[in-house]
Amino acid sequence: MTTRITRDELAARIAADIPEGAFVNLGIGAPTLVANFLPDDEEIILHTENGLLGMGAAPEEGRIDPDLINAGKQPVTALPGAAYFHHADSFGMMRGGHLDVCVLGAFQVAQNGDLANWSTGAPGAIPAVGGAMDLAIGAKEVFVMTDLLTKQGEPKLVAECTYPLTGVGCVTRVYTDRAVFDVTADGFAVRELFGDNTLDELRELTGLDLKEQA
Amino acid sequence: MTTRITRDELAARIAADIPEGAFVNLGIGAPTLVANFLPDDEEIILHTENGLLGMGAAPEEGRIDPDLINAGKQPVTALPGAAYFHHADSFGMMRGGHLDVCVLGAFQVAQNGDLANWSTGAPGAIPAVGGAMDLAIGAKEVFVMTDLLTKQGEPKLVAECTYPLTGVGCVTRVYTDRAVFDVTADGFAVRELFGDNTLDELRELTGLDLKEQA
Amino acid sequence: MIDRTVGSAVDAVAGIEDGSTVMIGGFGRAGQPVELIDALIDSGATDLTIVNNNAGNGDTGLAALLAARRVRKIICSFPRQSDSWVFDGLYRAGEIELELVPQGNLAERIRAAGAGIGAFFTPTGVGTQLAEGKEIREIDGRTYALEYPIRADYALISAFRADRWGNLVYRETARNFGPIMATAAATTIVQVDEVVPLGELDPETVVTPGIFVDRVVAVGERAWLDEGTFVGGVTIEGTPLDTEGSTR
Amino acid sequence: MIDRTVGSAVDAVAGIEDGSTVMIGGFGRAGQPVELIDALIDSGATDLTIVNNNAGNGDTGLAALLAARRVRKIICSFPRQSDSWVFDGLYRAGEIELELVPQGNLAERIRAAGAGIGAFFTPTGVGTQLAEGKEIREIDGRTYALEYPIRADYALISAFRADRWGNLVYRETARNFGPIMATAAATTIVQVDEVVPLGELDPETVVTPGIFVDRVVAVGERAWLDEGTFVGGVTIEGTPLDTEGSTR
C-alpha cells in the first residue's frame, strides 16, 4: 500500500512551513495539532478568533481558566506578549488580511482554490459556520490540512466543489496524507510527494490533471 | 434697547437644561462656556471627540498635560470614572446616537432644523469641518448656542440656510441672546423670551412666522 | 449622583417585554451572563429573538432559556456543538427559527448597529449560500456582499468589574461579544463579579465606557478567582474540581 | 525571536518611497510622532499624500514636512487652525491638494481599510457639500452616503510604550488616530517613549496588538513625564516652563 503519513506527521510537515514571526490561526479539529510541532526556539504567534493573540498550550489540570479558551472552546493559556480584544476587532484582523497563515480542514478543495468545509449540505443537518468563512477569505495564506481521500475513497481535491462553499478561490496550499499541493492559476501543482506516492497515482486517485511543480 | 443676555448668562441657561447623568459634547468656541455653569453637585459626563468621556476642567498652570486635550486642543483634566478610546470608537459613539446632548455654534439654523456652522462658503476661505458634521447628526438633542442676529444685524434663524449645510434637519433647540426656540414640525416655536423681548419683535427681526410654544 | 447599579439580577432584567430582541454575550460558556439569563427565565418573558454566537451548551444558561420555550428565533454563527442538544431538538422539531450568520459578519453587524453605520460591504460569505439574495458589488477588484446592522432591545452581558457609572473591564477571552453588544442595544444590562468605587478603574484600560451601559449587577466572584486573582481548581465548565469529584 | 524594534528614527522610516501615502497619527500635537516626521523630512521622500486629522501646527512636525514641499496632497478634517500658517500659505498658492473629510468619516474610512470592509453607508455629511457626488441610499428611514476605505503605504504613529512584539499602549487623548492607522497601513512605524520587556504590558490593556506593527523606535520620555508618571511643568506645546521663560 502506498505511503500515507499520519496526522501528526502531517501536522509536523505543516509546522515546518510556518516561518518565525508568523501570525497563525489554526482551525478547530486536526489543524490544532500543528501547534504541537511548532519549534520551541522560534516565536510564532497564534491567534484565536474569540479574542486572543499569543495563545499558549493547554493548562495543567487544576489550572484550567474558563475565561481563557480557544475557538474550539478548549482551555488554553496566554503567553507573555499576548493581547486580548473583542470580536469585532478580532474579525477585523482576519478580514483585513493581517493574519499570515491559517490552517483549515476541508470536505473538498477545488482546483481554483474554492473551499468547502462547513456543511455537507445533507438534508436535516443542522448548519453551523462559526468563523470558517472569515478565516477562509482573511488570511494571506490559507493552508488546508486533510486526507486526500474520504473514508469512502472519494477524492477531496476536486474539479469543482459539490458541497456548499466556505470561500471562493481562497485556498493557497493543500497538505494531504499523500502529497502537498499548491493551488495555481493552472490548477493543483504537486509540491511534494510523500514516500512512494507518484504523480500518476495521484492523478488516478483524483481524476485531475495535476501539474508537476514548476 | 431690548434685552440681550450675555454669553455667560446664555451658557448658564443652557446648563440649566442639561439633566444629571447626561452625556454631553460641548462644541469648540462659545459652547465650551456651558461647562462653567454645570452644577457642582450633579454628575454630567462630558465627551470630547478626540477620545475621552469624563472630561474635567482646565488644569492649573504647571499641571498642563500635552497628552490630555479637548477637541479645541486646549489642556483639560480627566475625572474619576473617565475612559479613553480611539477615534473610530469615539465617532461611533457619536454617530450611533449615544450622546444625549451636544451644544454647537451656528452661522444659520433653518426652521426645519438644518444647521450651517462650518463654512461661510466665501471664496478663498480655507474649508475645515472637523467633527461638526458628526456631532450635528449624532446626538439625541442638538442644541445651538448663538446670538439671534449677526454683527451686521442679519438673523441667524432663517427660512432656509444660504450657507453650506453641516447637517440636515438635525437641530432640536436654539438658545439665543433674546429667546429660546424649539424646532418643531411647524418651524420655530418660542420656548422662552428673555427680558422684554416680545414674540412680535422676534418675528420682525427674523422675518419668520415664529410659533408660540404649544 | 449617577448610579447604574441595581440590587439583584431580577431587578436588572426587569421590564424585558415579550417579543423583545435580546443580545446575549459569551462565546460558549466564556462571558455568558448566566445569572442574568436565569433571571430572564424567571421573568417569564417569551417570544424572544436571541442574538448569541452559539445556541446554548448543556442544560444551563441559554440552553435553559431555549428549553423553557421562550425563544422564537436565534441569530447565531455556530448553533451545533457537542452539547447543544436542547437547540438541536427544537430545531429538528421546527420549533425555533435560525438565522445563521458567519461569525465575523455577526460581530461587524452588531458593531455597525452601535456605531451608526447603515450597512457595509463585507467579503465574508461571498459566493456561498450565506450570501444568497444579498446585494453583491465589486470594489477595487474584490467582491463584497452588503450586510445590515443587527440591533437589539436589550443586551445581557458579563464583565469582570464595573464602577457605578457603568464603565467595564473584562477578563481574558470572556470579553468576546460584550463590548460590541453593549453598543448595539437600547438597554444594556451587565453582570459583573464586583462593582468597584468610581475612579478605581484605570481610564486607559476601560473597554466599555459607561455611556453604553444602563444597569449593572454584582453577582459575586467567579469560582476560579480569589479577590480577582486566578486560583484555578475548576473544570472548563467552572465547576470546582472537588465538587466535581464528589458528584460523579 | 521577534524583534520589531529599530535603533533610530532614521532606521524606522527607511525605505519610504516618493509618492507614498503616509498616515500620520495625532490630533493637533497630541500623539503626533514628531521624531518620525523629522526623520521623514531628513529622508528626502517627496510627492507624498498625507492622511492626518489636521494639516500641521506652527513650524514643526507635519508643518515642517509641508514647508519642505514634500506633500502633494493632504486628506484631513480640519486644516485651518490658528497656527496652520504653513498649510494656509501652500493652499492659497495652489501648491497643495486638499481632500476634506468629516472627522468621523475619516476615522471610519481608516478603520474600514484595516478591517477589510469594502465600503460603508454613513449618515455623516449627507445633504452637505462633502457628500456631493457620493452614492446616497435610504435605509430604514435614514439617509446615508457610501464611503470607501482609506489605505496607506505607511503609518507613522506615536504610542506610550511597546514591547518587542510591537504591542502598544497609549497615553490619554494621545491615543486618538494611532490604533486605527496602525491597522490601515502596509507598514506601520511607531515611536514610543520606552520599549519594555515582553510580558510587561498587561494583555488586557494592550490597545494595538503587535500584528499591526512593523517597526518600533524608542525616542525617550516626554518632557512632562518622569519614569512614566506625570510631573507637568510644560506648556501645551510640551516645552518645559523654565525653558519657555528663558527663551521669550
Short mmCIF file of C-alpha atoms in Angstrom, two decimals, chain D residues 13 15-24 36-52 61-62 64-75 90 95-99 151-156:
data_model
loop_
_atom_site.label_atom_id
_atom_site.label_comp_id
_atom_site.label_asym_id
_atom_site.label_seq_id
_atom_site.Cartn_x
_atom_site.Cartn_y
_atom_site.Cartn_z
CA VAL D 13 11.41 55.48 8.30
CA GLY D 15 12.52 52.96 2.53
CA ILE D 16 9.57 55.33 2.36
CA GLU D 17 9.37 55.92 -1.38
CA ASP D 18 8.48 59.12 -3.19
CA GLY D 19 4.78 59.16 -4.00
CA SER D 20 3.78 57.11 -0.94
CA THR D 21 0.58 57.59 1.00
CA VAL D 22 1.55 58.14 4.62
CA MET D 23 -0.84 58.28 7.55
CA ILE D 24 0.42 60.40 10.42
CA LEU D 36 9.40 60.15 12.95
CA ILE D 37 8.22 63.15 10.98
CA ASP D 38 11.59 64.83 11.42
CA ALA D 39 13.27 61.66 10.17
CA LEU D 40 10.86 61.54 7.21
CA ILE D 41 11.84 65.10 6.33
CA ASP D 42 15.52 64.14 6.54
CA SER D 43 14.89 61.08 4.36
CA GLY D 44 14.01 63.34 1.45
CA ALA D 45 10.87 61.40 0.45
CA THR D 46 8.61 63.66 -1.57
CA ASP D 47 5.38 63.81 -3.58
CA LEU D 48 3.65 62.32 -0.55
CA THR D 49 -0.05 62.01 0.18
CA ILE D 50 -0.56 62.61 3.89
CA VAL D 51 -3.53 61.46 5.97
CA ASN D 52 -3.86 63.31 9.28
CA GLY D 61 6.35 68.29 12.80
CA LEU D 62 3.83 67.95 9.99
CA ALA D 64 7.74 71.36 8.70
CA LEU D 65 7.13 68.49 6.26
CA LEU D 66 4.69 70.71 4.39
CA ALA D 67 7.10 73.64 4.48
CA ALA D 68 9.75 71.41 2.90
CA ARG D 69 7.37 70.94 -0.06
CA ARG D 70 7.21 67.19 0.29
CA VAL D 71 3.44 66.87 0.31
CA ARG D 72 1.36 66.75 -2.86
CA LYS D 73 -1.97 66.12 -1.19
CA ILE D 74 -3.42 66.05 2.29
CA ILE D 75 -6.52 64.16 3.42
CA LEU D 90 0.55 76.49 0.37
CA GLU D 95 0.59 74.24 -4.12
CA ILE D 96 -1.14 71.53 -2.12
CA GLU D 97 -4.21 69.45 -2.85
CA LEU D 98 -6.80 69.06 -0.08
CA GLU D 99 -9.38 66.30 0.41
CA ARG D 151 -5.43 52.80 2.96
CA ALA D 152 -1.82 53.83 3.28
CA ASP D 153 1.60 52.54 2.40
CA TYR D 154 2.94 53.70 5.74
CA ALA D 155 1.55 54.83 9.06
CA LEU D 156 3.71 56.89 11.41
#
